Coordinates of C-alpha atoms and ligand atoms in Angstrom, one line a residue:
Chain A
X11 CA 16.8 -11.1 8.7
X12 CA 15.4 -14.0 6.6
X13 CA 14.8 -13.3 2.9
X14 CA 11.0 -13.0 2.0
X15 CA 9.1 -12.1 -0.9
X16 CA 7.7 -8.4 -0.8
X17 CA 4.3 -7.4 -2.4
X18 CA 2.2 -4.1 -2.0
X19 CA -1.6 -4.5 -1.9
X20 CA -3.9 -2.2 -3.5
X21 CA -6.9 -3.2 -1.9
X22 CA -8.1 -5.0 1.3
X23 CA -9.4 -7.6 -0.8
X24 CA -6.1 -8.1 -2.8
X25 CA -4.2 -8.0 0.5
X26 CA -6.1 -11.0 2.2
X27 CA -6.0 -12.9 -1.2
X28 CA -2.1 -12.6 -1.3
X29 CA -1.6 -15.0 1.5
X30 CA 1.2 -13.5 3.6
X31 CA 2.1 -11.6 6.6
X32 CA 0.9 -8.0 6.7
X33 CA 3.3 -5.1 7.4
X34 CA 1.6 -1.6 8.2
X35 CA 3.9 0.5 10.2
X36 CA 6.6 -2.0 10.6
X37 CA 7.7 -0.8 14.1
X38 CA 7.3 -4.1 15.7
X39 CA 7.3 -6.5 12.9
X40 CA 10.9 -5.4 11.4
X41 CA 12.3 -5.5 15.0
X42 CA 11.2 -9.1 15.4
X43 CA 12.2 -10.1 11.9
X44 CA 15.7 -8.6 12.4
X45 CA 16.1 -10.9 15.3
X46 CA 14.6 -13.8 13.3
X47 CA 12.0 -14.2 16.2
X48 CA 9.4 -13.8 13.2
X49 CA 10.4 -15.2 9.8
X50 CA 7.6 -14.5 7.2
X51 CA 8.0 -15.9 3.8
X52 CA 5.9 -13.3 2.3
X53 CA 5.1 -9.7 3.4
X54 CA 2.1 -7.8 2.1
X55 CA 2.7 -4.1 2.4
X56 CA -0.8 -2.7 3.4
X57 CA 0.6 0.8 4.4
X58 CA -1.0 2.4 1.3
X59 CA -4.5 0.9 1.7
X60 CA -7.2 3.5 1.9
X61 CA -7.8 2.9 5.9
X62 CA -6.3 6.0 7.2
X63 CA -9.5 7.7 7.9
X64 CA -11.4 8.5 11.2
X65 CA -15.1 9.0 10.3
X66 CA -18.1 10.0 12.6
X67 CA -20.7 7.4 12.9
X68 CA -24.6 8.2 13.0
X69 CA -24.8 6.9 16.8
X70 CA -22.1 9.6 17.9
X71 CA -19.3 6.9 17.9
X72 CA -16.3 6.8 15.6
X73 CA -14.9 4.5 13.0
X74 CA -11.1 4.4 12.8
X75 CA -9.3 2.9 10.0
X76 CA -6.8 0.3 10.7
X77 CA -4.0 2.3 9.3
X78 CA -4.7 5.5 11.3
X79 CA -1.3 6.4 12.8
X80 CA -1.1 6.7 16.6
X81 CA -0.2 10.3 16.3
X82 CA -3.1 11.2 14.3
X83 CA -5.5 9.4 16.5
X84 CA -4.2 10.9 19.8
X85 CA -4.5 14.5 18.1
X86 CA -8.0 14.0 16.6
X87 CA -10.4 16.7 18.0
X88 CA -13.2 14.1 18.3
X89 CA -11.1 11.5 20.1
X90 CA -9.8 14.3 22.7
X91 CA -13.4 15.7 23.2
X92 CA -15.1 12.4 23.5
X93 CA -12.6 9.7 24.3
X94 CA -9.8 11.6 26.3
X95 CA -8.7 8.1 27.8
X96 CA -7.5 6.9 24.2
X97 CA -5.7 10.1 23.4
X98 CA -3.9 9.8 27.0
X99 CA -3.1 6.1 26.7
X100 CA -1.8 6.8 22.9
X101 CA 0.4 9.8 24.3
X102 CA 1.8 7.6 27.1
X103 CA 3.1 5.1 24.5
X104 CA 6.5 4.7 22.9
X105 CA 8.1 8.0 21.4
X106 CA 6.7 10.9 18.8
X107 CA 8.7 9.2 16.0
X108 CA 7.3 5.7 16.7
X109 CA 3.7 7.1 17.0
X110 CA 4.0 8.7 13.8
X111 CA 4.6 5.3 12.1
X112 CA 2.6 2.8 14.2
X113 CA -1.0 2.1 13.1
X114 CA -4.1 1.2 14.9
X115 CA -4.3 -2.3 13.8
X116 CA -0.4 -2.8 14.3
X117 CA -0.8 -1.7 17.8
X118 CA -3.4 -4.0 18.6
X119 CA -1.3 -7.0 17.3
X120 CA 2.2 -5.9 18.8
X121 CA 3.7 -8.7 20.6
X122 CA 5.0 -9.1 24.0
X123 CA 8.2 -7.6 25.2
X124 CA 9.2 -10.5 27.2
X125 CA 13.0 -10.7 27.0
X126 CA 13.2 -14.5 26.3
X127 CA 10.6 -14.1 23.4
X128 CA 13.3 -11.7 21.8
X129 CA 16.3 -13.9 22.7
X130 CA 16.4 -16.9 20.1
X131 CA 18.8 -18.7 22.2
X132 CA 16.3 -18.9 25.2
X133 CA 13.5 -21.4 25.5
X134 CA 10.0 -19.7 24.8
X135 CA 6.8 -21.6 24.2
X136 CA 5.5 -18.4 22.3
X137 CA 8.2 -18.4 19.8
X138 CA 8.7 -22.2 19.8
X139 CA 5.7 -24.2 20.9
X140 CA 6.8 -26.8 23.5
X141 CA 10.1 -25.5 24.1
X142 CA 9.5 -24.4 27.6
X143 CA 9.5 -21.0 29.2
X144 CA 12.6 -19.4 30.4
X145 CA 10.6 -16.7 32.4
X146 CA 9.1 -18.6 34.9
X147 CA 12.3 -19.2 36.7
X148 CA 14.2 -16.3 35.2
X149 CA 13.8 -12.6 35.1
X150 CA 10.0 -12.0 35.3
X151 CA 9.9 -8.3 36.5
X152 CA 7.8 -7.2 33.7
X153 CA 5.5 -10.3 33.6
X154 CA 2.1 -11.0 34.2
X155 CA 0.4 -11.8 37.4
X156 CA -3.0 -12.3 36.0
X157 CA -4.4 -14.6 33.4
X158 CA -1.3 -16.4 32.8
X159 CA -0.7 -20.4 32.5
X160 CA 2.0 -22.7 33.3
X161 CA 3.1 -22.4 29.7
X162 CA 3.3 -18.7 29.4
X163 CA 3.4 -15.5 31.7
X164 CA 4.0 -12.7 29.3
X165 CA 2.1 -9.5 29.1
X166 CA 0.4 -7.7 26.2
X167 CA 2.6 -4.5 26.4
X168 CA 0.2 -1.9 24.7
X169 CA -1.3 1.1 25.9
X170 CA -3.9 2.0 23.3
X171 CA -5.6 -1.4 23.6
X172 CA -6.1 -1.0 27.2
X173 CA -8.2 2.5 26.6
X174 CA -10.1 0.5 23.8
X175 CA -11.0 -2.2 26.2
X176 CA -12.5 0.5 28.6
X177 CA -14.2 2.0 25.8
X178 CA -15.8 -1.3 24.5
X179 CA -14.3 -0.9 21.0
X180 CA -15.4 -3.4 18.2
X181 CA -12.6 -4.9 15.9
X182 CA -13.8 -5.1 12.3
X183 CA -11.9 -7.6 10.0
X184 CA -12.1 -8.9 6.4
X185 CA -11.2 -12.7 6.4
X186 CA -9.5 -14.5 3.7
X187 CA -12.7 -15.9 2.7
X188 CA -13.9 -12.5 2.0
X189 CA -16.2 -12.0 5.1
X190 CA -16.6 -9.1 7.5
X191 CA -16.3 -9.8 10.9
X192 CA -17.3 -7.7 13.9
X193 CA -15.1 -8.8 17.4
X194 CA -15.8 -7.0 20.4
X195 CA -12.5 -6.1 21.9
X196 CA -13.5 -8.4 25.0
X197 CA -13.6 -11.4 22.7
X198 CA -10.7 -10.7 20.6
X199 CA -7.7 -11.7 22.7
X200 CA -6.9 -15.1 23.8
X201 CA -5.4 -16.2 27.2
X202 CA -2.2 -18.3 26.5
X203 CA -3.4 -21.6 28.0
X204 CA -1.2 -24.3 26.5
X205 CA -1.1 -22.3 23.0
X206 CA 0.6 -19.2 23.8
X207 CA 1.7 -18.6 20.3
X208 CA -2.1 -17.9 19.4
X209 CA -2.8 -14.3 20.8
X210 CA -6.2 -13.4 19.3
X211 CA -9.4 -15.0 17.7
X212 CA -8.0 -13.7 14.2
X213 CA -7.7 -16.6 11.5
X214 CA -4.4 -16.6 9.7
X215 CA -4.5 -14.0 7.1
X216 CA -7.5 -12.1 8.5
X217 CA -7.1 -8.2 8.0
X218 CA -8.2 -5.7 10.6
X219 CA -9.9 -2.8 8.7
X220 CA -11.4 -0.7 11.3
X221 CA -12.0 -0.1 15.0
X222 CA -15.4 1.1 16.0
X223 CA -15.9 3.1 19.1
X224 CA -19.5 3.0 20.6
X225 CA -20.8 6.4 21.4
X226 CA -19.1 8.1 24.5
X227 CA -20.8 7.6 27.9
X228 CA -22.0 11.0 28.9
X229 CA -20.8 12.5 32.1
X230 CA -18.0 10.2 32.6
X231 CA -14.5 11.4 33.8
X232 CA -11.6 9.8 32.0
X233 CA -8.1 8.9 33.2
X234 CA -5.1 7.1 32.0
X235 CA -2.5 6.4 34.6
X236 CA 0.7 4.4 33.5
X237 CA 3.2 3.5 35.8
X238 CA 6.9 2.8 34.4
X239 CA 10.5 2.7 35.1
X240 CA 11.2 6.2 33.6
X241 CA 9.0 8.9 32.8
X242 CA 8.5 8.7 29.2
X243 CA 9.3 6.3 26.3
X244 CA 8.8 3.0 28.4
X245 CA 6.5 0.1 28.6
X246 CA 3.9 0.1 31.4
X247 CA 4.6 -2.0 34.7
X248 CA 1.0 -1.3 35.4
X249 CA -1.5 1.0 33.7
X250 CA -5.2 1.8 34.2
X251 CA -7.6 3.1 31.5
X252 CA -10.7 4.3 33.6
X253 CA -13.9 6.0 33.1
X254 CA -16.1 6.6 35.8
X255 CA -19.3 8.5 36.2
X256 CA -21.0 9.6 39.7
X257 CA -24.6 10.5 39.9
X258 CA -26.2 11.8 43.1
X259 CA -23.2 10.7 45.3
X260 CA -23.1 7.1 43.8
X261 CA -20.9 5.4 41.1
X262 CA -23.2 5.0 38.2
X263 CA -20.7 3.8 35.6
X264 CA -17.5 2.2 36.1
X265 CA -15.2 0.8 33.3
X266 CA -11.8 -0.1 34.3
X267 CA -9.1 -1.9 32.2
X268 CA -5.7 -2.7 33.1
X269 CA -2.3 -3.0 31.3
X270 CA 1.0 -4.5 32.4
X271 CA -1.0 -7.1 34.6
X272 CA -2.2 -9.8 32.2
X273 CA -1.5 -11.4 28.6
X274 CA -4.3 -9.0 27.4
X275 CA -5.8 -5.8 28.4
X276 CA -7.4 -6.9 31.8
X277 CA -11.1 -5.9 32.6
X278 CA -12.9 -7.7 35.2
X279 CA -16.9 -7.3 35.1
X280 CA -16.9 -8.3 39.0
X281 CA -14.6 -5.2 39.8
X282 CA -16.8 -3.2 38.2
X283 CA -19.9 -4.5 39.9
X284 CA -18.4 -3.8 43.3
X285 CA -18.3 -0.3 42.5
X286 CA -21.8 0.6 40.8
X287 CA -24.4 1.9 42.9
X288 CA -22.0 2.5 45.8
X289 CA -20.9 5.7 47.5
X290 CA -17.4 6.4 46.7
X291 CA -15.0 5.7 49.8
X292 CA -11.6 4.2 50.2
X293 CA -13.2 0.9 51.7
X294 CA -15.3 0.5 48.7
X295 CA -12.2 1.0 46.4
X296 CA -10.2 -1.4 48.6
X297 CA -12.9 -4.0 48.2
X298 CA -12.7 -3.7 44.4
X299 CA -8.9 -4.0 44.5
X300 CA -9.2 -7.2 46.5
X301 CA -11.6 -8.6 43.8
X302 CA -9.2 -7.6 41.0
X303 CA -6.4 -9.2 42.7
X304 CA -8.2 -12.3 44.3
X305 CA -6.5 -14.8 41.5
X306 CA -3.2 -12.8 41.1
X307 CA -0.1 -14.8 41.1
X308 CA 3.3 -13.4 41.1
X309 CA 6.5 -15.3 39.7
X310 CA 9.0 -13.6 42.0
X311 CA 10.3 -10.3 40.6
X312 CA 6.9 -9.3 39.4
X313 CA 5.3 -9.7 42.7
X314 CA 5.4 -5.9 43.5
X315 CA 2.8 -5.4 40.7
X316 CA 0.1 -6.5 43.1
X317 CA 0.4 -3.9 45.7
X318 CA 1.4 -1.4 42.7
X319 CA -2.1 -2.3 41.0
X320 CA -3.9 -2.0 44.2
X321 CA -2.4 1.5 45.0
X322 CA -3.0 2.5 41.3
X323 CA -6.7 1.4 41.5
X324 CA -7.6 3.2 44.6
X325 CA -5.8 6.4 43.7
X326 CA -7.4 6.5 40.4
X327 CA -10.9 6.1 41.9
X328 CA -10.2 8.7 44.4
X329 CA -9.3 11.1 41.9
X330 CA -12.0 10.5 39.4
X331 CA -14.7 10.5 42.3
X332 CA -13.6 13.5 44.0
Chain B
X11 CA 0.6 -6.3 -7.5
X12 CA 4.3 -6.8 -8.0
X13 CA 6.0 -9.5 -6.0
X14 CA 9.8 -9.3 -5.4
X15 CA 12.9 -10.1 -3.3
X16 CA 15.5 -7.2 -4.8
X17 CA 15.8 -5.1 -7.6
X18 CA 16.0 -1.6 -8.8
X19 CA 14.2 1.2 -6.6
X20 CA 13.9 4.9 -6.9
X21 CA 14.0 7.4 -4.2
X22 CA 13.5 11.1 -3.7
X23 CA 15.7 12.3 -0.8
X24 CA 16.7 16.0 -0.1
X25 CA 14.9 16.9 -3.3
X26 CA 17.4 14.8 -5.3
X27 CA 16.4 11.5 -7.2
X28 CA 18.5 8.4 -6.3
X29 CA 18.2 4.8 -7.9
X30 CA 19.4 1.8 -5.8
X31 CA 19.7 -2.0 -6.7
X32 CA 18.8 -3.4 -3.4
X33 CA 17.5 -6.4 -1.6
X34 CA 13.9 -5.7 -0.3
X35 CA 15.4 -6.5 3.4
X36 CA 17.3 -3.3 3.3
X37 CA 16.1 -0.6 6.0
X38 CA 15.7 3.0 5.0
X39 CA 18.6 3.7 7.5
X40 CA 20.8 1.1 5.7
X41 CA 19.7 2.4 2.4
X42 CA 20.9 6.0 3.5
X43 CA 24.3 5.0 5.1
X44 CA 25.4 2.1 3.3
X45 CA 24.1 2.5 -0.2
X46 CA 23.7 6.1 -0.9
X47 CA 26.7 7.5 1.3
X48 CA 24.3 9.5 3.3
X49 CA 26.0 8.8 6.6
X50 CA 24.6 11.7 8.5
X51 CA 21.8 9.7 9.9
X52 CA 23.0 7.5 12.6
X53 CA 22.5 3.9 13.9
X54 CA 22.5 3.7 17.8
X55 CA 20.4 0.7 18.5
X56 CA 18.5 -0.5 15.2
X57 CA 15.5 -1.2 17.2
X58 CA 13.6 2.0 17.6
X59 CA 15.0 2.8 21.1
X60 CA 17.4 5.6 20.7
X61 CA 16.4 8.0 17.9
X62 CA 19.6 8.5 16.3
X63 CA 18.4 7.5 13.0
X64 CA 15.4 10.1 13.1
X65 CA 14.6 11.4 9.5
X66 CA 11.6 13.2 8.1
X67 CA 9.4 11.5 5.7
X68 CA 6.7 13.6 4.1
X69 CA 7.5 16.1 6.8
X70 CA 6.8 13.6 9.7
X71 CA 9.6 12.5 12.0
X72 CA 10.1 8.8 12.0
X73 CA 12.8 6.0 13.0
X74 CA 14.7 5.0 9.6
X75 CA 15.9 2.0 11.2
X76 CA 12.4 0.5 11.8
X77 CA 11.3 0.9 8.2
X78 CA 12.0 -0.9 5.0
X79 CA 13.4 1.3 2.2
X80 CA 11.2 -0.5 -0.2
X81 CA 8.2 0.8 1.4
X82 CA 9.3 4.4 0.9
X83 CA 9.9 4.6 -3.0
X84 CA 6.8 7.4 -3.3
X85 CA 7.8 9.5 -0.3
X86 CA 9.7 12.9 0.3
X87 CA 12.7 11.9 2.4
X88 CA 14.6 14.3 4.1
X89 CA 17.7 13.7 6.1
X90 CA 20.1 15.9 8.1
X91 CA 22.1 16.5 5.0
X92 CA 18.9 18.0 3.4
X93 CA 18.1 20.4 6.4
X94 CA 21.0 22.8 5.9
X95 CA 24.5 23.1 4.6
X96 CA 27.6 24.5 6.4
X97 CA 27.1 27.9 5.0
X98 CA 23.5 28.0 5.2
X99 CA 22.4 26.3 8.4
X100 CA 19.0 25.4 9.2
X101 CA 17.7 27.6 12.2
X102 CA 17.6 24.5 14.3
X103 CA 21.2 23.6 13.2
X104 CA 22.2 27.0 14.1
X105 CA 20.7 26.9 17.4
X106 CA 22.3 23.6 18.4
X107 CA 25.7 25.1 17.5
X108 CA 24.9 28.2 19.7
X109 CA 23.8 26.7 22.5
X110 CA 26.2 23.7 22.4
X111 CA 23.5 21.1 22.2
X112 CA 25.9 18.1 21.9
X113 CA 29.1 16.7 23.2
X114 CA 30.2 13.8 21.1
X115 CA 27.7 14.6 18.5
X116 CA 26.6 11.2 17.5
X117 CA 23.0 11.7 18.5
X118 CA 22.9 15.3 17.1
X119 CA 21.7 14.6 13.6
X120 CA 18.4 12.7 14.9
X121 CA 18.0 15.2 17.6
X122 CA 17.8 17.9 15.1
X123 CA 15.6 16.1 12.6
X124 CA 13.3 15.2 15.5
X125 CA 13.1 18.7 16.8
X126 CA 12.2 20.0 13.5
X127 CA 9.4 17.4 13.0
X128 CA 8.4 18.1 16.7
X129 CA 8.0 21.9 16.1
X130 CA 5.7 21.0 13.3
X131 CA 3.5 18.8 15.3
X132 CA 3.3 21.7 17.9
X133 CA 2.4 24.0 15.1
X134 CA -0.4 21.7 14.2
X135 CA -1.9 21.7 17.9
X136 CA -1.0 18.1 18.3
X137 CA -0.9 17.5 22.4
X138 CA 1.5 15.3 24.3
X139 CA 1.7 13.2 27.4
X140 CA 2.8 16.4 29.4
X141 CA -0.1 18.5 28.1
X142 CA -2.5 19.3 31.0
X143 CA -5.4 20.2 28.5
X144 CA -5.1 18.1 25.3
X145 CA -7.1 20.5 23.2
X146 CA -4.8 23.5 24.4
X147 CA -1.3 22.5 24.8
X148 CA 1.1 25.3 26.4
X149 CA 4.5 24.9 24.9
X150 CA 7.2 24.9 27.9
X151 CA 10.3 23.1 28.9
X152 CA 8.2 20.0 30.2
X153 CA 6.7 19.6 26.8
X154 CA 10.0 19.8 25.1
X155 CA 11.5 16.9 27.4
X156 CA 8.4 14.9 26.8
X157 CA 8.1 15.4 23.1
X158 CA 11.9 14.8 22.6
X159 CA 12.1 11.5 24.7
X160 CA 12.5 9.3 21.7
X161 CA 16.1 10.9 21.4
X162 CA 18.6 9.7 23.7
X163 CA 21.7 11.5 24.4
X164 CA 24.5 9.1 25.8
X165 CA 26.5 12.5 26.7
X166 CA 23.4 13.8 28.6
X167 CA 23.4 17.2 26.7
X168 CA 19.7 17.5 27.5
X169 CA 19.8 20.9 29.2
X170 CA 21.5 22.7 26.1
X171 CA 19.3 20.6 23.8
X172 CA 16.4 21.9 25.7
X173 CA 17.8 25.6 25.4
X174 CA 18.4 25.2 21.6
X175 CA 14.9 23.9 20.8
X176 CA 13.1 26.5 23.1
X177 CA 15.0 29.2 21.3
X178 CA 14.4 27.7 17.7
X179 CA 10.6 27.6 18.7
X180 CA 10.6 31.2 19.8
X181 CA 12.5 32.4 16.6
X182 CA 10.1 30.5 14.4
X183 CA 7.2 32.2 16.2
X184 CA 8.7 35.6 15.6
X185 CA 9.2 34.9 11.9
X186 CA 5.7 33.9 11.5
X187 CA 4.3 36.8 13.4
X188 CA 6.5 39.0 11.3
X189 CA 5.3 37.6 8.0
Ligands
FAD24 C1 11.3 1.4 21.5 C2 9.9 1.2 21.4 C3 9.0 1.5 22.6 C4 7.7 1.4 22.5 N1 6.8 1.7 23.6 C5 5.5 1.4 23.6 C6 4.7 1.8 24.7 O1 5.1 2.4 25.5 N2 3.4 1.4 24.5 C7 2.9 0.8 23.4 O2 1.7 0.6 23.4 N3 3.7 0.4 22.5 C8 4.8 0.8 22.4 N4 5.9 0.4 21.4 C9 5.1 -0.5 20.3 C10 4.5 0.2 19.1 O3 3.4 0.8 19.6 C11 4.1 -0.8 18.3 O4 5.3 -1.3 17.6 C12 3.3 -0.3 17.1 O5 1.9 -0.1 17.6 C13 2.9 -1.3 16.0 O6 2.3 -1.0 15.0 P1 2.9 -1.0 13.4 O7 1.8 -0.5 12.5 O8 4.1 -0.4 13.3 O9 2.8 -2.5 13.1 P2 3.6 -3.5 12.4 O10 5.1 -3.8 12.9 O11 3.5 -3.3 10.9 O12 2.7 -4.8 12.5 C14 2.6 -5.5 13.9 C15 1.9 -6.8 13.8 O13 0.6 -6.6 13.3 C16 0.3 -7.0 12.2 N5 -0.7 -6.2 11.5 C17 -0.4 -4.8 11.2 N6 -1.6 -4.2 10.8 C18 -2.6 -5.3 10.7 C19 -3.8 -5.3 10.0 N7 -4.5 -4.2 9.6 N8 -4.4 -6.2 10.0 C20 -4.0 -7.5 10.5 N9 -2.6 -7.7 11.0 C21 -1.9 -6.5 11.1 C22 1.4 -7.4 11.5 O14 1.3 -8.5 10.6 C23 2.3 -7.6 12.6 O15 2.1 -9.0 13.3 C24 7.2 0.7 21.5 C25 7.9 0.3 20.2 C26 9.3 0.5 20.5 C27 10.2 -0.1 19.3
SF4_25 S1 6.7 -15.8 29.3 FE1 5.7 -16.5 27.3 S2 6.9 -15.2 25.8 FE2 8.1 -15.2 27.7 S3 9.5 -17.1 27.6 FE3 7.8 -17.6 28.5 S4 6.5 -18.4 26.8 FE4 8.0 -16.9 25.9
FES26 S1 18.9 3.4 15.5 FE1 16.8 3.8 14.9 S2 16.2 4.2 16.9 FE2 18.2 3.5 17.4
FES27 S1 26.1 14.3 22.0 FE1 26.9 12.5 22.5 S2 25.3 11.2 22.4 FE2 24.5 13.1 22.3

């Protein structure tokens, strides 16, 4: 690990003014620093900031502090009652120990698990822009099939952000200039293009302070389905956060976000449009899957993700509309 | 705000006070093992992937390898050395002995600290991925396996580990009801 300067911030304002890399739970950043994939010169400890509360909003939604641990968020009674998909996604991620430390803000910003990104002897455009991408012709079983570029095919590995994408969460930040920004999650992550090292629209040094959840959709059924190589403590190959509501025999609401398929939680409005107003049937579900995967492109080892995503989507829709 | 790269730090571990002069890069696990001689917590991977380093910080189980010591100076840290002694075992330690919940023993301190933290989570009503009803989890062997999935055992002593935890849980419920 490279040497760094360590500072504990005592307020969000002081944290952004300090001009360094934030450390919250540390479960991703320390791992990457130990391998010298990340080499910050200054660490700002934000773990003691007063941002660990979950609060009711007047509109029936919730405001989640950026430092709320994943365990506490998953176990919160309001989250279980109103946003079951979020609890389920959190509980499907990592382990009990990691969830106790991992924070809401850190989980959103966790970096890819691409093996070549972790291996400093390999070529990786995300780690060293312009170096090339060893995943394209290498082992790419865990890599993305949607939203990729010639420069990078890595996935966002998270579960929680997939549920937040289906719930239309809003990410609230404090910029180094002192401004508060509200960023809908749909606009938060960037696709790799030719700058895979830039993963979100955050400015350097911008602090996530909260995540807001809009009021729950009344009557929607929730599901988080995660397919992985072992039953627990493994990242998703494909995952799906789904909220579906059926009224008078027709699909009235559908919010579907996928993990494991793309460089960001993947939600395609055309897929949802193909379902809304229709009577549930396998034909309708299969047509939605065709739309989802229309542009999908495998790199060899990950080709299985396309039929897998299709089956996950159809099975989930069947379960949610029965 | 104080900015530093090394220096004197103070820790509360197993109810005792410790001073250490260390680099800020030192993980909590390396502080325990390399600097304070508390080698009960084990290093299996140093990447959060095995659970051998599990300890309790303010009563919550965490991986000591994925956190910096400097971030835990105000915390109550408990390691396997602080749970019980040879003459006065913690009930979870006694249950592991009784059920032979290990072979080589390398993962055991992490398993035991994790199991203690896990039963506290169960007592607080926290659900898991194995819970059919998140609002009312029912404690069974599937729950034990899921909740303990962050602790790997290369000797695969899992069946006996599950037996030990099941019994320690039952005993803790009994002693609660008796009280
Ligand atoms: C073995 C293992 C298995 C795992 N399995 C899963 C899994 O199955 N599913 C899953 O979703 N995750 C999994 N994880 C990842 C885990 O969820 C993340 O490591 C965790 O959520 C990161 O949160 P943190 O608070 O520890 O972040 P940190 O490591 O502290 O920070 C991560 C990044 O976020 C930045 N950051 C943190 N907080 C803020 C903030 N408030 N504002 C701005 N920037 C901030 C940091 O600068 C850093 O770049 C796993 C991790 C491990 C080690
Ligand atoms: S897929 Fe992206 S992260 Fe992985 S090696 Fe290629 S550029 Fe790096
Ligand atoms: S040594 Fe910490 S999890 Fe393996
Ligand atoms: S007893 Fe040997 S690793 Fe678990």
